[in-house]
Amino acid sequence: MESLPVTTKNDHHRRGVRSKGIQTSSSSKPSLIMAFFSCVAWLYVAGRLWQDAENRNLLTTLLNNNSAKRPKVLTVEDKLVVLGCRDLERRIVEAEMDLTLAKSQGYLKGQPQQNPRLLAVIGVYTGFGSRLRRNIFRGSWMPTGDALKKLEERGVVIRFVIGRSPNRGDSLDRNIDQENRSTKDFMILEGHEETEGELPKKAKIFFSTAVQNWDADFYVKVDDEINIDLEGLIELLQRRRGQDGAYIGCMKSGQVISEEGKQWYEPEWRKFGDEKTYFRHAAGSLVILSKNLAQYININSVSLKTYAFDDTSLGSWMLGIQATYIDDSRLCCSSITQDKLCS
């Protein structure tokens, strides 16, 4: 007779332990996999953060290097390049030239076009401290009051030419305004500062202003240190009437002074060659330009170069155009000839 299998208590215990071990090992595998991926994700995030920090450090270094090389102060030229204003600046200059050309061709301030052309506008340079000299002129060769008006009816306008004080509106300006209200014989250049070093600019502004205000055959610049034979000057101009391109004066080409501190020093002396002599120009205290030459100065005043003196500056403007040089010894005011028109 076969005996039945007998299960003991120890057999049950061994089976329980074996099954629990199988369950434990099977449940620990997902945990290990999750832990592995967590480590990988943490390493990835840490690496990205480290790379971003390195990139920020690199960018900061590059910005610091570039800012150190950048100029501390931008010049006007740099600003024009940045803003793209060079072309605009050129167009502004061209517009100013077109405007002055239009004015010179008929749009004259305060002067109707139908009025007959004058013979001459004579501008007598003067300064704030020259009232006594002006009064001497008014009592000698320069008419006043009704006589001045009658001279204008003959076609000749005479005005004392002066700018404004560096301290605009001070007693110097007020005294000139008061004198002008009494005598009515001034041409006040509002855009000019009346100082000794600005005489070349004064010549430019005088001819520009005169040609805008009066339509004349000639424009004459006179210093206030000379007396004039007015009738003799009018006769000279009448004989030259209708002659375009006339540049009339006492012509010479003097030495260029290159040593600073000496009288007549020329800061631009290097431009006049090894011989250091000026080009031929009308020197002295009396210079005459025909209308088309005065118009040329008016139209191109923005770009005309000035030198140390007004007569050499004026002569340089005549070099590149069709000007007829007329050397008249009667306009050499310091000469000893008997028929001179000034002294």
Short mmCIF file of C-alpha atoms in Angstrom, two decimals:
data_model
loop_
_atom_site.label_atom_id
_atom_site.label_comp_id
_atom_site.label_asym_id
_atom_site.label_seq_id
_atom_site.Cartn_x
_atom_site.Cartn_y
_atom_site.Cartn_z
CA MET A 1 0.00 0.00 0.00
CA GLU A 2 1.43 3.24 -1.12
CA SER A 3 1.88 5.84 1.46
CA LEU A 4 0.56 9.43 0.91
CA PRO A 5 3.10 12.24 0.61
CA VAL A 6 3.53 13.99 3.81
CA THR A 7 4.27 17.70 3.85
CA THR A 8 6.07 18.89 6.79
CA LYS A 9 6.16 22.32 8.34
CA ASN A 10 9.70 22.86 7.16
CA ASP A 11 8.69 22.26 3.54
CA HIS A 12 6.07 25.00 3.75
CA HIS A 13 8.58 27.42 5.17
CA ARG A 14 11.08 26.79 2.36
CA ARG A 15 8.45 27.32 -0.33
CA GLY A 16 7.37 30.63 1.21
CA VAL A 17 10.90 31.93 1.31
CA ARG A 18 11.55 30.93 -2.30
CA SER A 19 8.40 32.65 -3.63
CA LYS A 20 9.08 35.85 -1.67
CA GLY A 21 12.59 36.02 -3.10
CA ILE A 22 11.22 35.72 -6.61
CA GLN A 23 8.74 38.56 -5.96
CA THR A 24 11.41 40.78 -4.42
CA SER A 25 13.88 40.39 -7.29
CA SER A 26 11.21 41.01 -9.91
CA SER A 27 9.95 44.22 -8.24
CA SER A 28 13.47 45.78 -7.79
CA LYS A 29 14.26 45.91 -11.55
CA PRO A 30 11.94 48.90 -12.41
CA SER A 31 13.33 50.81 -9.45
CA LEU A 32 16.87 50.38 -10.71
CA ILE A 33 15.87 51.47 -14.21
CA MET A 34 14.14 54.60 -12.87
CA ALA A 35 17.16 55.43 -10.73
CA PHE A 36 19.43 55.06 -13.78
CA PHE A 37 17.35 57.40 -15.93
CA SER A 38 17.10 59.90 -13.05
CA CYS A 39 20.89 59.99 -12.85
CA VAL A 40 21.18 60.45 -16.60
CA ALA A 41 18.62 63.30 -16.56
CA TRP A 42 20.39 64.99 -13.68
CA LEU A 43 23.74 64.79 -15.47
CA TYR A 44 22.15 66.26 -18.64
CA VAL A 45 20.58 69.19 -16.79
CA ALA A 46 23.78 69.85 -14.87
CA GLY A 47 25.77 69.79 -18.11
CA ARG A 48 23.44 72.27 -19.80
CA LEU A 49 23.58 74.62 -16.85
CA TRP A 50 27.37 74.45 -16.85
CA GLN A 51 27.50 75.08 -20.63
CA ASP A 52 25.16 78.10 -20.30
CA ALA A 53 27.36 79.51 -17.57
CA GLU A 54 30.44 79.10 -19.80
CA ASN A 55 28.65 80.80 -22.71
CA ARG A 56 27.69 83.73 -20.51
CA ASN A 57 31.27 84.12 -19.33
CA LEU A 58 32.53 84.02 -22.93
CA LEU A 59 30.00 86.66 -24.09
CA THR A 60 30.84 88.91 -21.13
CA THR A 61 34.55 88.70 -22.00
CA LEU A 62 33.91 89.56 -25.67
CA LEU A 63 31.71 92.55 -24.76
CA ASN A 64 34.32 93.87 -22.34
CA ASN A 65 37.06 93.56 -24.98
CA ASN A 66 34.94 95.35 -27.61
CA SER A 67 33.96 98.14 -25.26
CA ALA A 68 37.62 98.67 -24.34
CA LYS A 69 38.52 99.10 -28.03
CA ARG A 70 35.58 101.44 -28.75
CA PRO A 71 36.52 105.20 -28.81
CA LYS A 72 35.48 107.00 -25.67
CA VAL A 73 34.33 110.14 -27.55
CA LEU A 74 32.67 110.08 -30.97
CA THR A 75 33.77 112.81 -33.35
CA VAL A 76 31.28 114.79 -35.42
CA GLU A 77 32.45 112.82 -38.46
CA ASP A 78 31.73 109.52 -36.68
CA LYS A 79 28.26 110.72 -35.73
CA LEU A 80 27.56 111.73 -39.34
CA VAL A 81 28.62 108.26 -40.49
CA VAL A 82 26.41 106.59 -37.89
CA LEU A 83 23.41 108.72 -38.66
CA GLY A 84 23.94 108.59 -42.42
CA CYS A 85 23.82 112.39 -42.67
CA ARG A 86 26.66 113.03 -45.11
CA ASP A 87 24.37 113.03 -48.09
CA LEU A 88 21.90 115.22 -46.23
CA GLU A 89 24.65 117.71 -45.42
CA ARG A 90 25.64 117.87 -49.09
CA ARG A 91 22.04 118.46 -50.13
CA ILE A 92 21.70 121.27 -47.58
CA VAL A 93 24.76 123.03 -49.05
CA GLU A 94 23.36 122.60 -52.57
CA ALA A 95 20.00 123.97 -51.45
CA GLU A 96 21.70 127.03 -49.95
CA MET A 97 23.57 127.61 -53.21
CA ASP A 98 20.36 127.25 -55.22
CA LEU A 99 18.63 129.71 -52.91
CA THR A 100 21.35 132.34 -53.25
CA LEU A 101 21.38 131.81 -57.02
CA ALA A 102 17.63 132.42 -57.14
CA LYS A 103 18.04 135.58 -55.09
CA SER A 104 20.80 136.82 -57.38
CA GLN A 105 18.59 136.32 -60.43
CA GLY A 106 15.81 138.60 -59.33
CA TYR A 107 14.60 137.88 -55.83
CA LEU A 108 16.29 140.86 -54.22
CA LYS A 109 15.32 141.80 -50.68
CA GLY A 110 13.52 145.14 -50.55
CA GLN A 111 14.43 146.02 -54.14
CA PRO A 112 11.70 145.77 -56.80
CA GLN A 113 12.93 144.22 -60.04
CA GLN A 114 11.60 147.05 -62.20
CA ASN A 115 13.96 149.63 -60.62
CA PRO A 116 16.87 150.70 -62.87
CA ARG A 117 20.22 149.14 -62.10
CA LEU A 118 22.56 151.22 -59.96
CA LEU A 119 26.06 152.14 -61.02
CA ALA A 120 27.76 151.09 -57.79
CA VAL A 121 27.36 150.13 -54.16
CA ILE A 122 30.27 151.43 -52.09
CA GLY A 123 30.84 149.77 -48.72
CA VAL A 124 33.11 151.63 -46.32
CA TYR A 125 34.54 149.29 -43.70
CA THR A 126 34.26 150.67 -40.21
CA GLY A 127 34.46 149.55 -36.58
CA PHE A 128 32.94 150.31 -33.20
CA GLY A 129 35.71 152.72 -32.22
CA SER A 130 35.72 154.71 -35.47
CA ARG A 131 32.89 157.19 -34.93
CA LEU A 132 35.25 160.20 -35.16
CA ARG A 133 36.63 158.90 -38.46
CA ARG A 134 33.09 158.40 -39.79
CA ASN A 135 32.20 161.96 -38.88
CA ILE A 136 35.30 163.20 -40.74
CA PHE A 137 34.20 161.30 -43.85
CA ARG A 138 30.69 162.72 -43.58
CA GLY A 139 32.17 166.17 -43.53
CA SER A 140 34.49 165.60 -46.50
CA TRP A 141 33.95 163.20 -49.43
CA MET A 142 30.84 161.31 -48.24
CA PRO A 143 27.46 163.07 -48.66
CA THR A 144 24.92 163.10 -45.85
CA GLY A 145 21.17 163.61 -45.53
CA ASP A 146 19.50 164.88 -48.72
CA ALA A 147 22.82 164.89 -50.58
CA LEU A 148 23.15 161.17 -49.91
CA LYS A 149 19.68 160.56 -51.33
CA LYS A 150 20.48 162.62 -54.44
CA LEU A 151 23.64 160.56 -54.94
CA GLU A 152 21.52 157.40 -54.83
CA GLU A 153 19.28 158.90 -57.51
CA ARG A 154 22.43 159.14 -59.64
CA GLY A 155 22.93 155.41 -59.08
CA VAL A 156 25.54 155.35 -56.30
CA VAL A 157 24.85 153.93 -52.84
CA ILE A 158 27.36 154.50 -50.00
CA ARG A 159 27.12 152.70 -46.66
CA PHE A 160 29.35 152.18 -43.66
CA VAL A 161 29.75 148.42 -43.25
CA ILE A 162 29.91 146.90 -39.76
CA GLY A 163 29.03 143.63 -38.04
CA ARG A 164 27.68 142.93 -34.58
CA SER A 165 29.42 142.87 -31.24
CA PRO A 166 30.67 139.51 -29.89
CA ASN A 167 28.44 140.32 -26.89
CA ARG A 168 25.32 140.69 -28.98
CA GLY A 169 23.05 143.54 -27.88
CA ASP A 170 25.59 145.33 -25.67
CA SER A 171 26.36 149.07 -25.63
CA LEU A 172 28.49 148.78 -28.81
CA ASP A 173 25.53 147.45 -30.78
CA ARG A 174 23.15 149.95 -29.23
CA ASN A 175 25.42 152.89 -30.09
CA ILE A 176 25.64 151.78 -33.74
CA ASP A 177 21.87 151.35 -33.94
CA GLN A 178 21.35 154.79 -32.47
CA GLU A 179 23.87 156.37 -34.89
CA ASN A 180 22.21 154.61 -37.82
CA ARG A 181 18.76 155.90 -36.85
CA SER A 182 20.21 159.40 -37.03
CA THR A 183 22.34 159.13 -40.19
CA LYS A 184 20.75 156.20 -42.08
CA ASP A 185 24.06 155.36 -43.74
CA PHE A 186 24.95 151.93 -42.33
CA MET A 187 24.91 148.41 -43.72
CA ILE A 188 24.80 146.29 -40.56
CA LEU A 189 25.88 142.69 -41.18
CA GLU A 190 23.74 140.78 -38.71
CA GLY A 191 25.49 137.47 -39.35
CA HIS A 192 29.02 138.83 -38.87
CA GLU A 193 30.96 139.24 -35.63
CA GLU A 194 32.97 142.45 -35.79
CA THR A 195 36.49 141.44 -34.71
CA GLU A 196 39.89 142.10 -36.30
CA GLY A 197 40.55 138.45 -37.15
CA GLU A 198 37.26 138.10 -39.06
CA LEU A 199 37.95 140.62 -41.87
CA PRO A 200 38.13 137.94 -44.62
CA LYS A 201 34.68 136.69 -43.59
CA LYS A 202 33.49 140.29 -43.51
CA ALA A 203 34.46 140.69 -47.19
CA LYS A 204 32.51 137.56 -48.09
CA ILE A 205 29.41 138.67 -46.18
CA PHE A 206 29.63 142.25 -47.47
CA PHE A 207 29.61 141.29 -51.16
CA SER A 208 26.89 138.67 -50.57
CA THR A 209 24.68 141.11 -48.66
CA ALA A 210 25.24 143.98 -51.10
CA VAL A 211 24.36 141.91 -54.18
CA GLN A 212 21.21 140.62 -52.46
CA ASN A 213 20.00 144.09 -51.49
CA TRP A 214 20.98 146.20 -54.51
CA ASP A 215 21.18 145.52 -58.23
CA ALA A 216 24.32 147.37 -59.37
CA ASP A 217 27.01 147.15 -62.03
CA PHE A 218 29.84 147.36 -59.47
CA TYR A 219 30.43 146.65 -55.79
CA VAL A 220 33.25 148.53 -54.11
CA LYS A 221 35.05 147.74 -50.85
CA VAL A 222 36.73 150.74 -49.18
CA ASP A 223 38.69 150.88 -45.90
CA ASP A 224 37.87 153.71 -43.52
CA GLU A 225 41.49 154.84 -43.37
CA ILE A 226 41.48 156.61 -46.76
CA ASN A 227 39.84 159.58 -48.41
CA ILE A 228 38.27 159.16 -51.86
CA ASP A 229 37.91 161.36 -54.90
CA LEU A 230 34.26 160.35 -55.24
CA GLU A 231 33.61 162.05 -58.59
CA GLY A 232 36.79 160.57 -60.04
CA LEU A 233 35.73 157.09 -58.84
CA ILE A 234 32.26 157.52 -60.35
CA GLU A 235 33.83 158.55 -63.67
CA LEU A 236 36.09 155.46 -63.63
CA LEU A 237 33.09 153.19 -63.00
CA GLN A 238 30.99 154.81 -65.71
CA ARG A 239 33.74 154.16 -68.27
CA ARG A 240 33.87 150.50 -67.21
CA ARG A 241 30.10 150.06 -67.18
CA GLY A 242 28.93 146.94 -68.98
CA GLN A 243 32.25 145.13 -68.53
CA ASP A 244 31.61 141.71 -66.98
CA GLY A 245 34.23 139.91 -64.90
CA ALA A 246 36.04 143.12 -63.93
CA TYR A 247 38.36 142.74 -60.92
CA ILE A 248 39.81 146.22 -60.45
CA GLY A 249 42.40 147.46 -57.98
CA CYS A 250 46.05 148.08 -57.22
CA MET A 251 47.48 144.68 -58.20
CA LYS A 252 50.50 143.10 -56.54
CA SER A 253 51.82 139.76 -55.24
CA GLY A 254 53.64 140.30 -51.97
CA GLN A 255 55.73 138.10 -49.73
CA VAL A 256 54.08 135.46 -47.56
CA ILE A 257 55.18 135.78 -43.93
CA SER A 258 55.70 132.28 -42.50
CA GLU A 259 57.14 133.17 -39.08
CA GLU A 260 54.48 133.20 -36.38
CA GLY A 261 54.40 136.37 -34.31
CA LYS A 262 55.58 138.66 -37.10
CA GLN A 263 53.33 141.28 -38.67
CA TRP A 264 51.25 139.95 -41.59
CA TYR A 265 51.82 136.32 -40.53
CA GLU A 266 50.00 133.86 -42.81
CA PRO A 267 48.98 130.61 -41.01
CA GLU A 268 48.39 128.93 -44.41
CA TRP A 269 51.86 129.81 -45.74
CA ARG A 270 52.60 126.19 -46.78
CA LYS A 271 50.01 126.44 -49.55
CA PHE A 272 51.91 129.16 -51.42
CA GLY A 273 54.91 127.16 -52.65
CA ASP A 274 58.61 127.30 -51.95
CA GLU A 275 58.94 130.92 -53.06
CA LYS A 276 56.37 131.96 -50.44
CA THR A 277 54.76 134.72 -52.50
CA TYR A 278 51.07 135.40 -52.84
CA PHE A 279 49.24 135.08 -56.13
CA ARG A 280 48.51 138.36 -57.90
CA HIS A 281 45.60 140.14 -56.26
CA ALA A 282 44.12 143.60 -55.69
CA ALA A 283 45.81 144.90 -52.58
CA GLY A 284 45.31 148.03 -50.58
CA SER A 285 42.24 149.82 -49.37
CA LEU A 286 40.02 149.96 -52.47
CA VAL A 287 38.79 146.97 -54.52
CA ILE A 288 36.08 146.89 -57.20
CA LEU A 289 34.13 143.87 -58.46
CA SER A 290 31.64 143.74 -61.31
CA LYS A 291 28.20 142.31 -60.59
CA ASN A 292 28.81 138.76 -61.85
CA LEU A 293 31.89 138.39 -59.62
CA ALA A 294 29.96 139.60 -56.58
CA GLN A 295 27.19 137.15 -57.50
CA TYR A 296 29.77 134.35 -57.64
CA ILE A 297 30.83 135.14 -54.07
CA ASN A 298 27.21 135.26 -52.96
CA ILE A 299 26.31 131.91 -54.54
CA ASN A 300 29.44 130.07 -53.36
CA SER A 301 30.01 131.78 -50.00
CA VAL A 302 29.45 128.53 -48.07
CA SER A 303 32.48 126.82 -49.63
CA LEU A 304 34.88 129.74 -50.29
CA LYS A 305 38.18 129.42 -48.40
CA THR A 306 39.45 132.41 -46.39
CA TYR A 307 43.07 133.24 -45.58
CA ALA A 308 44.64 135.56 -43.03
CA PHE A 309 43.75 138.77 -44.92
CA ASP A 310 40.71 139.95 -46.79
CA ASP A 311 42.54 141.09 -49.94
CA THR A 312 44.36 137.75 -50.41
CA SER A 313 41.16 135.85 -49.63
CA LEU A 314 39.29 137.87 -52.25
CA GLY A 315 42.12 137.29 -54.74
CA SER A 316 41.97 133.53 -54.16
CA TRP A 317 38.26 133.52 -55.03
CA MET A 318 39.05 135.17 -58.37
CA LEU A 319 41.70 132.60 -59.39
CA GLY A 320 39.42 129.86 -60.65
CA ILE A 321 36.92 131.94 -62.61
CA GLN A 322 36.87 134.11 -65.72
CA ALA A 323 37.90 137.35 -64.00
CA THR A 324 39.58 140.19 -65.90
CA TYR A 325 42.38 141.63 -63.77
CA ILE A 326 42.55 145.41 -64.18
CA ASP A 327 45.57 147.00 -62.53
CA ASP A 328 44.77 150.69 -62.07
CA SER A 329 47.56 152.72 -60.46
CA ARG A 330 45.05 155.43 -59.49
CA LEU A 331 43.70 152.97 -56.88
CA CYS A 332 47.12 152.57 -55.24
CA CYS A 333 46.28 154.88 -52.37
CA SER A 334 49.83 155.07 -50.97
CA SER A 335 51.44 155.96 -54.32
CA ILE A 336 52.79 159.38 -55.20
CA THR A 337 51.00 159.75 -58.55
CA GLN A 338 49.02 162.94 -58.98
CA ASP A 339 45.86 161.47 -60.49
CA LYS A 340 45.15 158.85 -57.82
CA LEU A 341 41.55 158.49 -56.62
CA CYS A 342 42.33 157.79 -52.97
CA SER A 343 44.79 158.91 -50.34
#
